[in-house]
Coordinates of N, CA, C and O in Angstrom, one line a residue:
M1 N 125.1 234.7 33.2 CA 124.6 233.5 32.5 C 125.4 232.3 33.0 O 126.6 232.4 33.2
S2 N 124.7 231.2 33.3 CA 125.4 230.0 33.8 C 126.2 229.3 32.7 O 126.0 229.5 31.5
A3 N 127.2 228.5 33.1 CA 128.0 227.7 32.1 C 127.1 226.8 31.3 O 127.3 226.7 30.1
T4 N 126.1 226.2 31.9 CA 125.2 225.3 31.1 C 124.5 226.0 30.1 O 124.4 225.6 28.9
A5 N 124.0 227.2 30.4 CA 123.3 228.0 29.4 C 124.2 228.5 28.3 O 123.8 228.5 27.1
A6 N 125.4 228.8 28.7 CA 126.4 229.3 27.7 C 126.7 228.3 26.6 O 127.1 228.7 25.5
V7 N 126.7 227.0 27.0 CA 127.1 226.0 26.0 C 125.9 225.1 25.6 O 126.1 223.9 25.3
K8 N 124.7 225.6 25.7 CA 123.5 224.8 25.4 C 123.7 224.2 24.0 O 124.0 225.0 23.0
H9 N 123.5 223.0 23.9 CA 123.7 222.3 22.6 C 122.5 222.2 21.7 O 121.4 222.1 22.2
S10 N 122.7 222.4 20.4 CA 121.7 222.2 19.4 C 122.2 221.4 18.3 O 123.3 221.5 17.8
N11 N 121.4 220.4 17.8 CA 121.8 219.6 16.7 C 121.5 220.2 15.4 O 121.7 219.6 14.3
K12 N 120.9 221.3 15.4 CA 120.5 222.0 14.1 C 121.8 222.6 13.4 O 122.6 223.3 14.0
W13 N 121.9 222.2 12.1 CA 123.1 222.7 11.4 C 122.9 224.1 11.0 O 121.8 224.6 10.6
R14 N 124.0 224.9 11.1 CA 124.1 226.3 10.6 C 125.0 226.3 9.4 O 125.7 225.4 9.2
V15 N 124.9 227.4 8.7 CA 125.8 227.6 7.5 C 127.2 227.5 8.0 O 128.1 226.9 7.3
V16 N 127.6 228.1 9.1 CA 129.0 228.1 9.5 C 129.4 226.7 9.9 O 130.6 226.4 9.7
D17 N 128.5 225.9 10.3 CA 128.9 224.5 10.6 C 129.2 223.7 9.3 O 130.2 223.0 9.3
I18 N 128.4 224.0 8.3 CA 128.7 223.3 7.0 C 130.0 223.8 6.4 O 130.8 223.0 5.9
V19 N 130.3 225.1 6.5 CA 131.5 225.7 6.0 C 132.7 225.1 6.7 O 133.7 224.7 6.1
V20 N 132.7 225.1 8.0 CA 133.9 224.6 8.8 C 134.1 223.1 8.6 O 135.2 222.7 8.4
A21 N 133.0 222.3 8.6 CA 133.1 220.9 8.3 C 133.7 220.7 6.9 O 134.6 219.8 6.7
A22 N 133.3 221.5 6.0 CA 133.9 221.4 4.6 C 135.3 221.7 4.6 O 136.1 221.1 3.9
I23 N 135.7 222.8 5.3 CA 137.1 223.2 5.3 C 138.0 222.1 5.9 O 139.1 221.7 5.4
V24 N 137.5 221.5 7.0 CA 138.2 220.4 7.6 C 138.3 219.2 6.6 O 139.4 218.6 6.5
A25 N 137.3 218.9 5.9 CA 137.3 217.8 5.0 C 138.2 218.1 3.8 O 139.0 217.2 3.4
V26 N 138.2 219.3 3.3 CA 139.1 219.6 2.2 C 140.6 219.5 2.6 O 141.4 218.9 1.9
A27 N 140.9 220.1 3.8 CA 142.3 220.0 4.3 C 142.7 218.6 4.5 O 143.8 218.2 4.2
A28 N 141.8 217.8 5.1 CA 142.1 216.4 5.4 C 142.3 215.6 4.1 O 143.1 214.8 4.0
G29 N 141.4 215.9 3.0 CA 141.6 215.3 1.7 C 142.9 215.5 1.1 O 143.5 214.6 0.5
V30 N 143.5 216.7 1.3 CA 144.8 217.0 0.7 C 145.9 216.2 1.5 O 146.8 215.6 0.9
I31 N 145.7 216.1 2.8 CA 146.6 215.3 3.7 C 146.5 213.8 3.3 O 147.5 213.1 3.2
F32 N 145.3 213.3 3.1 CA 145.1 211.9 2.7 C 145.9 211.7 1.4 O 146.6 210.7 1.3
W33 N 145.7 212.6 0.4 CA 146.4 212.4 -0.9 C 147.9 212.4 -0.7 O 148.7 211.6 -1.3
A34 N 148.4 213.4 0.1 CA 149.9 213.4 0.4 C 150.4 212.1 1.1 O 151.5 211.6 0.7
W35 N 149.6 211.6 2.0 CA 149.9 210.4 2.6 C 149.9 209.2 1.7 O 150.7 208.3 1.8
D36 N 149.1 209.2 0.7 CA 149.1 208.2 -0.4 C 150.4 208.1 -1.0 O 150.9 207.0 -1.4
I37 N 151.1 209.2 -1.2 CA 152.4 209.3 -1.9 C 153.5 208.7 -1.1 O 154.4 208.0 -1.6
V38 N 153.5 209.0 0.2 CA 154.6 208.6 1.1 C 154.4 207.4 1.9 O 155.3 206.9 2.6
C39 N 153.2 206.8 1.9 CA 152.9 205.7 2.8 C 153.5 204.4 2.5 O 153.6 203.5 3.4
A40 N 153.9 204.2 1.3 CA 154.4 202.9 0.8 C 155.6 202.4 1.7 O 155.6 201.2 2.1
V41 N 156.5 203.3 2.1 CA 157.7 202.8 2.8 C 157.3 202.4 4.2 O 157.7 201.2 4.6
P42 N 156.6 203.2 5.0 CA 156.3 202.7 6.4 C 155.4 201.5 6.3 O 155.5 200.6 7.2
M43 N 154.5 201.4 5.4 CA 153.6 200.2 5.3 C 154.4 199.0 5.0 O 154.2 197.9 5.5
A44 N 155.4 199.1 4.0 CA 156.2 198.0 3.7 C 157.0 197.5 4.9 O 157.2 196.3 5.1
V45 N 157.6 198.4 5.6 CA 158.4 198.1 6.8 C 157.5 197.3 7.8 O 157.9 196.3 8.4
L46 N 156.3 197.8 8.1 CA 155.5 197.2 9.1 C 155.0 195.8 8.6 O 154.9 194.9 9.3
K47 N 154.7 195.7 7.3 CA 154.2 194.4 6.7 C 155.3 193.4 6.8 O 155.0 192.2 6.9
S48 N 156.6 193.8 6.7 CA 157.7 192.9 6.8 C 157.8 192.2 8.2 O 158.4 191.2 8.3
V49 N 157.3 192.9 9.2 CA 157.2 192.3 10.5 C 156.2 191.3 10.6 O 156.4 190.1 11.0
T50 N 155.0 191.6 10.2 CA 153.9 190.6 10.1 C 152.7 191.3 9.3 O 152.5 192.5 9.4
P51 N 152.1 190.5 8.4 CA 151.0 191.1 7.6 C 149.9 191.6 8.5 O 149.5 191.0 9.5
G52 N 149.5 192.8 8.2 CA 148.4 193.5 8.9 C 148.9 194.5 9.9 O 148.1 195.4 10.3
L53 N 150.2 194.5 10.2 CA 150.7 195.5 11.1 C 150.8 196.9 10.5 O 150.8 197.9 11.2
D54 N 150.7 196.9 9.1 CA 150.7 198.2 8.4 C 149.4 199.0 8.8 O 149.4 200.2 8.5
G55 N 148.5 198.4 9.4 CA 147.3 199.1 9.9 C 147.6 200.2 10.9 O 146.8 201.1 11.1
L56 N 148.8 200.2 11.5 CA 149.2 201.2 12.4 C 149.3 202.6 11.8 O 149.3 203.5 12.6
V57 N 149.4 202.6 10.5 CA 149.6 203.9 9.9 C 148.3 204.4 9.2 O 148.2 205.4 8.6
S58 N 147.2 203.5 9.3 CA 146.0 203.8 8.6 C 145.2 205.1 9.2 O 144.4 205.7 8.6
G59 N 145.6 205.4 10.5 CA 145.0 206.5 11.1 C 145.1 207.8 10.4 O 144.3 208.8 10.5
M60 N 146.1 207.9 9.5 CA 146.3 209.1 8.7 C 145.2 209.3 7.7 O 145.1 210.4 7.1
W61 N 144.4 208.3 7.4 CA 143.3 208.4 6.5 C 141.9 208.4 7.3 O 140.9 208.4 6.7
L62 N 142.0 208.5 8.6 CA 140.8 208.3 9.4 C 140.4 209.5 10.3 O 139.3 209.5 10.9
F63 N 141.2 210.6 10.3 CA 140.9 211.6 11.3 C 139.9 212.7 10.9 O 139.4 213.4 11.8
A64 N 139.5 212.8 9.6 CA 138.6 213.9 9.2 C 137.3 213.8 9.9 O 136.8 214.9 10.4
G65 N 136.7 212.7 10.0 CA 135.4 212.5 10.7 C 135.4 212.9 12.1 O 134.6 213.8 12.5
P66 N 136.2 212.3 12.9 CA 136.2 212.7 14.4 C 136.6 214.1 14.6 O 136.0 214.8 15.5
L67 N 137.5 214.7 13.8 CA 137.9 216.1 14.0 C 136.8 217.0 13.7 O 136.4 217.9 14.5
A68 N 136.1 216.8 12.6 CA 135.0 217.7 12.2 C 133.9 217.6 13.2 O 133.2 218.6 13.6
A69 N 133.6 216.3 13.6 CA 132.5 216.1 14.6 C 132.7 216.8 15.9 O 131.8 217.4 16.4
I70 N 133.9 216.7 16.4 CA 134.2 217.3 17.7 C 134.2 218.8 17.7 O 134.0 219.5 18.7
I71 N 134.5 219.4 16.5 CA 134.5 220.8 16.3 C 133.0 221.4 16.2 O 132.6 222.2 16.9
V72 N 132.3 220.8 15.2 CA 131.0 221.4 14.9 C 129.9 220.7 15.8 O 128.8 221.3 16.0
R73 N 130.1 219.5 16.3 CA 129.2 218.9 17.2 C 127.8 218.8 16.7 O 126.8 219.2 17.4
K74 N 127.7 218.2 15.5 CA 126.4 218.0 14.9 C 126.3 216.6 14.3 O 127.3 216.0 13.8
P75 N 125.1 215.9 14.5 CA 124.9 214.6 13.9 C 125.2 214.6 12.4 O 124.8 215.5 11.7
G76 N 126.0 213.7 11.9 CA 126.3 213.6 10.5 C 127.6 214.3 10.1 O 128.1 214.1 9.0
A77 N 128.2 215.1 11.0 CA 129.5 215.8 10.7 C 130.6 214.8 10.4 O 131.4 215.1 9.5
A78 N 130.7 213.7 11.1 CA 131.8 212.8 10.9 C 131.7 212.1 9.5 O 132.6 212.0 8.8
L79 N 130.4 211.7 9.2 CA 130.2 211.1 7.9 C 130.4 212.0 6.8 O 131.1 211.7 5.8
F80 N 130.0 213.3 6.9 CA 130.1 214.3 5.9 C 131.6 214.5 5.6 O 132.1 214.5 4.5
A81 N 132.4 214.8 6.7 CA 133.8 215.2 6.5 C 134.6 214.1 6.0 O 135.5 214.3 5.1
E82 N 134.5 212.9 6.5 CA 135.3 211.7 6.0 C 135.0 211.4 4.6 O 135.9 211.1 3.8
T83 N 133.7 211.5 4.2 CA 133.3 211.2 2.8 C 133.8 212.3 1.8 O 134.4 212.0 0.8
V84 N 133.7 213.5 2.2 CA 134.1 214.6 1.4 C 135.7 214.6 1.3 O 136.2 214.8 0.2
A85 N 136.3 214.3 2.4 CA 137.8 214.2 2.3 C 138.2 213.1 1.4 O 139.2 213.3 0.6
A86 N 137.5 212.0 1.4 CA 137.9 210.9 0.5 C 137.6 211.3 -0.9 O 138.4 210.9 -1.9
F87 N 136.6 212.1 -1.2 CA 136.3 212.5 -2.5 C 137.4 213.5 -3.0 O 137.8 213.4 -4.2
I88 N 137.9 214.4 -2.2 CA 139.0 215.3 -2.5 C 140.2 214.5 -2.8 O 140.9 214.7 -3.8
E89 N 140.5 213.5 -2.0 CA 141.6 212.6 -2.2 C 141.5 211.9 -3.6 O 142.5 211.8 -4.4
L90 N 140.3 211.5 -3.9 CA 140.1 210.8 -5.2 C 140.3 211.8 -6.4 O 140.9 211.4 -7.4
L91 N 139.8 213.0 -6.2 CA 140.0 214.0 -7.3 C 141.4 214.3 -7.6 O 141.8 214.6 -8.7
L92 N 142.2 214.4 -6.5 CA 143.6 214.7 -6.6 C 144.4 213.6 -7.2 O 145.5 213.8 -7.8
G93 N 143.9 212.4 -7.2 CA 144.5 211.2 -7.8 C 145.2 210.3 -6.7 O 146.0 210.8 -6.0
N94 N 144.8 209.1 -6.7 CA 145.4 208.1 -5.8 C 145.4 206.7 -6.4 O 144.7 206.5 -7.4
P95 N 146.2 205.8 -5.9 CA 146.3 204.5 -6.4 C 145.1 203.6 -6.1 O 145.0 202.4 -6.5
W96 N 144.2 204.0 -5.2 CA 143.1 203.2 -4.7 C 141.9 203.2 -5.5 O 141.1 202.2 -5.4
G97 N 141.6 204.2 -6.3 CA 140.4 204.2 -7.1 C 139.2 204.6 -6.3 O 139.3 205.0 -5.1
I98 N 138.0 204.5 -7.0 CA 136.8 204.9 -6.3 C 136.5 204.1 -5.1 O 136.2 204.6 -4.0
A99 N 136.6 202.7 -5.2 CA 136.3 201.8 -4.1 C 137.3 202.1 -2.9 O 136.8 202.1 -1.8
G100 N 138.5 202.2 -3.3 CA 139.5 202.3 -2.2 C 139.6 203.7 -1.6 O 140.4 203.9 -0.7
S101 N 138.9 204.7 -2.1 CA 138.9 206.0 -1.4 C 137.5 206.4 -1.1 O 137.1 206.6 0.1
L102 N 136.6 206.6 -2.0 CA 135.3 207.1 -1.8 C 134.4 206.1 -1.0 O 133.8 206.5 0.0
I103 N 134.3 204.9 -1.4 CA 133.5 203.9 -0.7 C 134.0 203.7 0.7 O 133.3 203.7 1.7
V104 N 135.3 203.4 0.8 CA 135.9 203.2 2.2 C 135.8 204.4 3.0 O 135.6 204.4 4.2
G105 N 135.9 205.6 2.4 CA 135.7 206.9 3.1 C 134.3 207.0 3.7 O 134.1 207.4 4.9
F106 N 133.3 206.6 3.0 CA 131.9 206.6 3.5 C 131.8 205.6 4.6 O 131.1 206.0 5.7
I107 N 132.3 204.4 4.5 CA 132.3 203.5 5.6 C 133.0 204.0 6.8 O 132.4 203.9 8.0
Q108 N 134.1 204.5 6.7 CA 134.9 205.0 7.8 C 134.1 206.2 8.5 O 134.1 206.3 9.7
G109 N 133.5 207.0 7.7 CA 132.7 208.1 8.2 C 131.5 207.6 9.0 O 131.2 208.2 10.0
A110 N 130.9 206.6 8.5 CA 129.7 206.0 9.2 C 130.1 205.4 10.5 O 129.4 205.6 11.5
F111 N 131.3 204.8 10.5 CA 131.7 204.2 11.8 C 132.2 205.3 12.7 O 132.0 205.1 14.0
A112 N 132.8 206.3 12.2 CA 133.2 207.4 13.1 C 132.0 208.1 13.7 O 132.0 208.5 14.9
E113 N 130.9 208.1 13.0 CA 129.6 208.7 13.5 C 129.1 207.9 14.7 O 128.5 208.4 15.7
L114 N 129.4 206.5 14.7 CA 129.0 205.7 15.8 C 129.5 206.1 17.2 O 128.9 205.9 18.2
G115 N 130.8 206.7 17.1 CA 131.4 207.1 18.4 C 130.6 208.1 19.1 O 130.7 208.2 20.4
F116 N 129.8 208.9 18.4 CA 129.0 209.9 19.0 C 127.5 209.5 19.1 O 126.8 209.9 20.0
T117 N 127.1 208.6 18.2 CA 125.8 208.1 18.3 C 125.5 207.3 19.5 O 124.4 207.4 20.1
V118 N 126.5 206.5 20.0 CA 126.3 205.7 21.2 C 126.1 206.5 22.4 O 125.5 206.0 23.4
F119 N 126.5 207.8 22.3 CA 126.2 208.7 23.4 C 125.0 209.6 23.1 O 124.8 210.7 23.8
A120 N 124.2 209.2 22.1 CA 123.1 210.0 21.7 C 123.4 211.4 21.3 O 122.5 212.3 21.5
Y121 N 124.6 211.7 20.9 CA 125.0 213.0 20.5 C 124.9 214.0 21.6 O 124.6 215.2 21.4
K122 N 125.1 213.5 22.9 CA 125.0 214.4 24.0 C 126.4 214.5 24.7 O 126.6 215.3 25.6
K123 N 127.3 213.6 24.3 CA 128.7 213.7 24.9 C 129.7 214.0 23.8 O 129.9 213.2 22.9
W124 N 130.3 215.2 23.9 CA 131.3 215.6 23.0 C 132.6 215.8 23.8 O 133.0 217.0 24.0
N125 N 133.2 214.7 24.2 CA 134.4 214.9 25.0 C 135.5 213.9 24.6 O 135.4 213.3 23.5
F126 N 136.5 213.8 25.4 CA 137.6 212.9 25.1 C 137.2 211.5 24.8 O 137.7 210.8 23.9
V127 N 136.3 211.0 25.7 CA 135.9 209.6 25.6 C 135.1 209.3 24.2 O 135.4 208.4 23.5
S128 N 134.2 210.2 23.9 CA 133.4 210.0 22.7 C 134.3 210.1 21.4 O 134.1 209.4 20.4
T129 N 135.3 211.0 21.5 CA 136.2 211.2 20.4 C 137.1 210.0 20.2 O 137.4 209.6 19.1
L130 N 137.5 209.5 21.4 CA 138.4 208.3 21.3 C 137.6 207.1 20.8 O 138.1 206.3 20.0
V131 N 136.3 206.9 21.2 CA 135.5 205.9 20.7 C 135.3 206.1 19.2 O 135.3 205.1 18.4
S132 N 135.0 207.3 18.8 CA 134.8 207.6 17.3 C 136.1 207.2 16.5 O 136.0 206.6 15.5
G133 N 137.3 207.6 17.0 CA 138.5 207.2 16.3 C 138.7 205.7 16.2 O 139.1 205.2 15.1
T134 N 138.4 205.0 17.3 CA 138.5 203.6 17.3 C 137.6 202.9 16.3 O 137.9 202.0 15.6
M135 N 136.3 203.4 16.3 CA 135.3 202.9 15.4 C 135.7 203.1 14.0 O 135.4 202.3 13.1
T136 N 136.3 204.3 13.7 CA 136.7 204.6 12.3 C 137.7 203.6 11.9 O 137.7 203.1 10.8
G137 N 138.7 203.2 12.8 CA 139.6 202.2 12.5 C 139.0 200.8 12.2 O 139.4 200.1 11.3
I138 N 138.0 200.5 13.0 CA 137.3 199.2 12.8 C 136.6 199.2 11.5 O 136.5 198.2 10.8
G139 N 136.0 200.4 11.1 CA 135.4 200.5 9.7 C 136.4 200.3 8.6 O 136.1 199.6 7.6
C140 N 137.6 200.8 8.8 CA 138.6 200.6 7.8 C 139.0 199.2 7.7 O 139.2 198.6 6.6
W141 N 139.1 198.5 8.9 CA 139.4 197.1 8.9 C 138.3 196.2 8.2 O 138.6 195.3 7.5
L142 N 137.1 196.6 8.5 CA 136.0 195.8 7.9 C 136.0 195.9 6.4 O 135.8 194.8 5.7
Y143 N 136.2 197.1 5.9 CA 136.3 197.2 4.4 C 137.5 196.3 3.9 O 137.3 195.6 2.9
G144 N 138.6 196.4 4.5 CA 139.8 195.7 4.1 C 139.5 194.2 4.1 O 139.9 193.4 3.2
W145 N 138.9 193.7 5.2 CA 138.6 192.3 5.3 C 137.6 191.8 4.2 O 137.8 190.8 3.6
I146 N 136.6 192.6 4.0 CA 135.6 192.2 3.0 C 136.2 192.1 1.6 O 135.8 191.3 0.8
T147 N 137.1 193.1 1.3 CA 137.7 193.2 0.0 C 139.0 192.4 -0.2 O 139.6 192.4 -1.3
S148 N 139.4 191.7 0.8 CA 140.6 190.9 0.8 C 140.4 189.5 1.2 O 140.8 189.1 2.4
P149 N 139.8 188.7 0.4 CA 139.4 187.3 0.8 C 140.7 186.4 1.1 O 140.5 185.3 1.7
G150 N 141.8 186.9 0.7 CA 143.0 186.1 0.9 C 143.6 186.2 2.3 O 144.6 185.5 2.6
W151 N 143.1 187.1 3.1 CA 143.6 187.2 4.5 C 143.5 186.0 5.3 O 142.4 185.3 5.3
G152 N 144.5 185.6 6.0 CA 144.4 184.4 6.9 C 144.0 184.9 8.3 O 143.9 186.1 8.5
P153 N 143.7 184.0 9.2 CA 143.2 184.4 10.6 C 144.1 185.3 11.3 O 143.7 186.3 11.9
L154 N 145.5 185.1 11.2 CA 146.4 186.0 11.9 C 146.4 187.4 11.3 O 146.3 188.4 12.1
Q155 N 146.3 187.5 10.0 CA 146.3 188.9 9.4 C 145.0 189.6 9.8 O 144.9 190.8 10.0
I156 N 143.9 188.8 9.8 CA 142.6 189.4 10.2 C 142.7 190.1 11.6 O 142.3 191.2 11.8
V157 N 143.2 189.3 12.5 CA 143.3 189.8 13.9 C 144.3 190.9 14.0 O 144.0 192.0 14.7
V158 N 145.5 190.8 13.4 CA 146.5 191.8 13.5 C 146.0 193.1 12.9 O 146.2 194.2 13.4
T159 N 145.4 193.0 11.7 CA 144.9 194.2 11.1 C 143.8 194.9 11.9 O 143.7 196.1 12.0
L160 N 142.9 194.1 12.5 CA 141.8 194.7 13.3 C 142.4 195.5 14.5 O 142.1 196.6 14.7
V161 N 143.4 194.9 15.2 CA 144.0 195.5 16.3 C 144.8 196.8 15.9 O 144.7 197.8 16.5
S162 N 145.5 196.6 14.8 CA 146.4 197.7 14.3 C 145.5 198.9 13.8 O 145.8 200.1 14.2
D163 N 144.4 198.6 13.0 CA 143.6 199.7 12.6 C 142.8 200.4 13.7 O 142.7 201.6 13.8
A164 N 142.4 199.6 14.7 CA 141.7 200.1 15.9 C 142.6 201.0 16.7 O 142.2 202.1 17.1
V165 N 143.8 200.5 16.9 CA 144.8 201.3 17.7 C 145.2 202.6 17.0 O 145.2 203.7 17.6
S166 N 145.4 202.5 15.7 CA 145.8 203.7 14.9 C 144.6 204.7 14.9 O 144.9 205.9 15.0
G167 N 143.4 204.2 14.7 CA 142.3 205.1 14.8 C 142.1 205.7 16.1 O 141.8 206.9 16.2
A168 N 142.3 205.0 17.2 CA 142.2 205.5 18.5 C 143.2 206.6 18.8 O 142.9 207.7 19.4
V169 N 144.4 206.3 18.4 CA 145.5 207.3 18.7 C 145.5 208.5 17.8 O 145.5 209.7 18.2
I170 N 145.5 208.3 16.5 CA 145.6 209.4 15.5 C 144.2 210.1 15.3 O 144.1 211.3 15.4
A171 N 143.2 209.3 15.0 CA 141.9 210.0 14.8 C 141.1 210.3 16.1 O 140.2 211.2 16.0
G172 N 141.5 209.7 17.2 CA 140.8 210.0 18.4 C 141.6 210.9 19.3 O 141.3 212.0 19.5
L173 N 142.6 210.3 19.9 CA 143.4 211.0 20.9 C 144.0 212.3 20.3 O 143.9 213.4 20.9
L174 N 144.7 212.2 19.2 CA 145.4 213.4 18.6 C 144.4 214.5 18.2 O 144.6 215.7 18.3
M175 N 143.3 214.0 17.6 CA 142.3 215.0 17.1 C 141.6 215.7 18.3 O 141.2 216.9 18.2
W176 N 141.4 215.0 19.4 CA 140.9 215.7 20.6 C 141.8 216.8 21.0 O 141.3 218.0 21.3
F177 N 143.1 216.5 21.1 CA 144.0 217.6 21.6 C 144.2 218.7 20.5 O 144.4 219.8 20.8
L178 N 144.1 218.3 19.2 CA 144.2 219.3 18.1 C 143.0 220.2 18.2 O 143.2 221.4 18.1
H179 N 141.8 219.7 18.4 CA 140.7 220.5 18.5 C 140.8 221.5 19.7 O 140.4 222.7 19.6
R180 N 141.3 221.0 20.8 CA 141.5 221.9 22.0 C 142.5 223.0 21.7 O 142.4 224.1 22.1
A181 N 143.6 222.6 21.0 CA 144.6 223.6 20.6 C 144.0 224.7 19.7 O 144.2 225.9 19.9
I182 N 143.2 224.3 18.7 CA 142.5 225.2 17.8 C 141.6 226.1 18.6 O 141.5 227.3 18.4
A183 N 140.8 225.5 19.5 CA 139.8 226.3 20.3 C 140.5 227.3 21.2 O 140.0 228.4 21.4
S184 N 141.7 227.0 21.7 CA 142.4 227.9 22.6 C 142.8 229.2 21.8 O 143.1 230.2 22.5
T185 N 142.8 229.2 20.5 CA 143.2 230.4 19.7 C 142.0 231.3 19.6 O 142.2 232.5 19.2
G186 N 140.8 230.8 19.9 CA 139.6 231.7 19.8 C 138.9 231.6 18.5 O 137.8 232.2 18.4
V187 N 139.4 230.9 17.5 CA 138.8 230.8 16.2 C 137.5 230.0 16.2 O 136.7 230.1 15.3
L188 N 137.2 229.2 17.3 CA 136.0 228.4 17.4 C 135.0 229.0 18.4 O 134.1 228.4 18.8
D189 N 135.1 230.3 18.6 CA 134.2 231.0 19.6 C 132.7 230.9 19.1 O 131.8 231.0 20.0
R190 N 132.5 230.7 17.8 CA 131.1 230.6 17.4 C 130.6 229.2 17.5 O 129.4 228.9 17.2
F191 N 131.4 228.3 18.1 CA 131.0 226.9 18.2 C 131.0 226.5 19.7 O 131.7 227.1 20.5
E192 N 130.1 225.6 20.0 CA 130.1 225.1 21.4 C 131.4 224.6 21.8 O 131.8 224.8 23.0
S193 N 132.2 224.0 20.9 CA 133.5 223.4 21.3 C 134.4 224.5 21.7 O 135.3 224.4 22.6
G194 N 134.3 225.7 21.1 CA 135.2 226.8 21.4 C 134.7 227.5 22.7 O 135.5 227.9 23.6
R195 N 133.4 227.6 22.9 CA 132.9 228.2 24.1 C 133.2 227.4 25.4 O 133.5 227.9 26.4
S196 N 133.0 226.1 25.2 CA 133.3 225.2 26.4 C 134.7 225.3 26.8 O 135.1 225.2 27.9
Q197 N 135.6 225.4 25.8 CA 137.1 225.5 26.1 C 137.3 226.8 26.8 O 138.1 226.9 27.8
A198 N 136.6 227.9 26.4 CA 136.8 229.2 27.1 C 136.4 229.1 28.5 O 137.0 229.7 29.4
L199 N 135.3 228.4 28.8 CA 134.8 228.3 30.2 C 135.8 227.5 31.0 O 135.9 227.8 32.2
V200 N 136.4 226.5 30.4 CA 137.4 225.8 31.2 C 138.6 226.6 31.6 O 139.1 226.7 32.7

């Protein structure tokens, strides 16, 4: 059997896809909640340098969508995982409320989805994951800008760059390598992401 046939892609969701995307989302939601507790100090330190620089740590709330998408490789996976993760975070309790977790989670998930949509869901690689992570950061910035009318021009620009960089590095770059590390263990053999790793 050829490598192409072995990794033939299908956009049809299977039960295992839903289960794994949900597991990623729940685990991410717990991490989101834990980050809610400890994020105040690094955010305050970065804000003291210049308002908006705290966006450099926002990637810790952005990774669920890109990670789930690159693992299950199905349209909607990023939106599903990021939204469910935000819901779990909300259930566990956080200082942001529904708007600051569930709504922003949905927006971040939608923007994460764009990273794979622009490639018509045909490219599931380092570049598409990096674009997805970056777009997730931009979605985070957009929500913050819309809900923070007091931001000045400098803060708008700094926050945009910070959120985008954080999304690219944490939700994009790190999640790509994390997915490869997981695939190398063999636990993703039922997924295209695991089979392609085995072929490499």
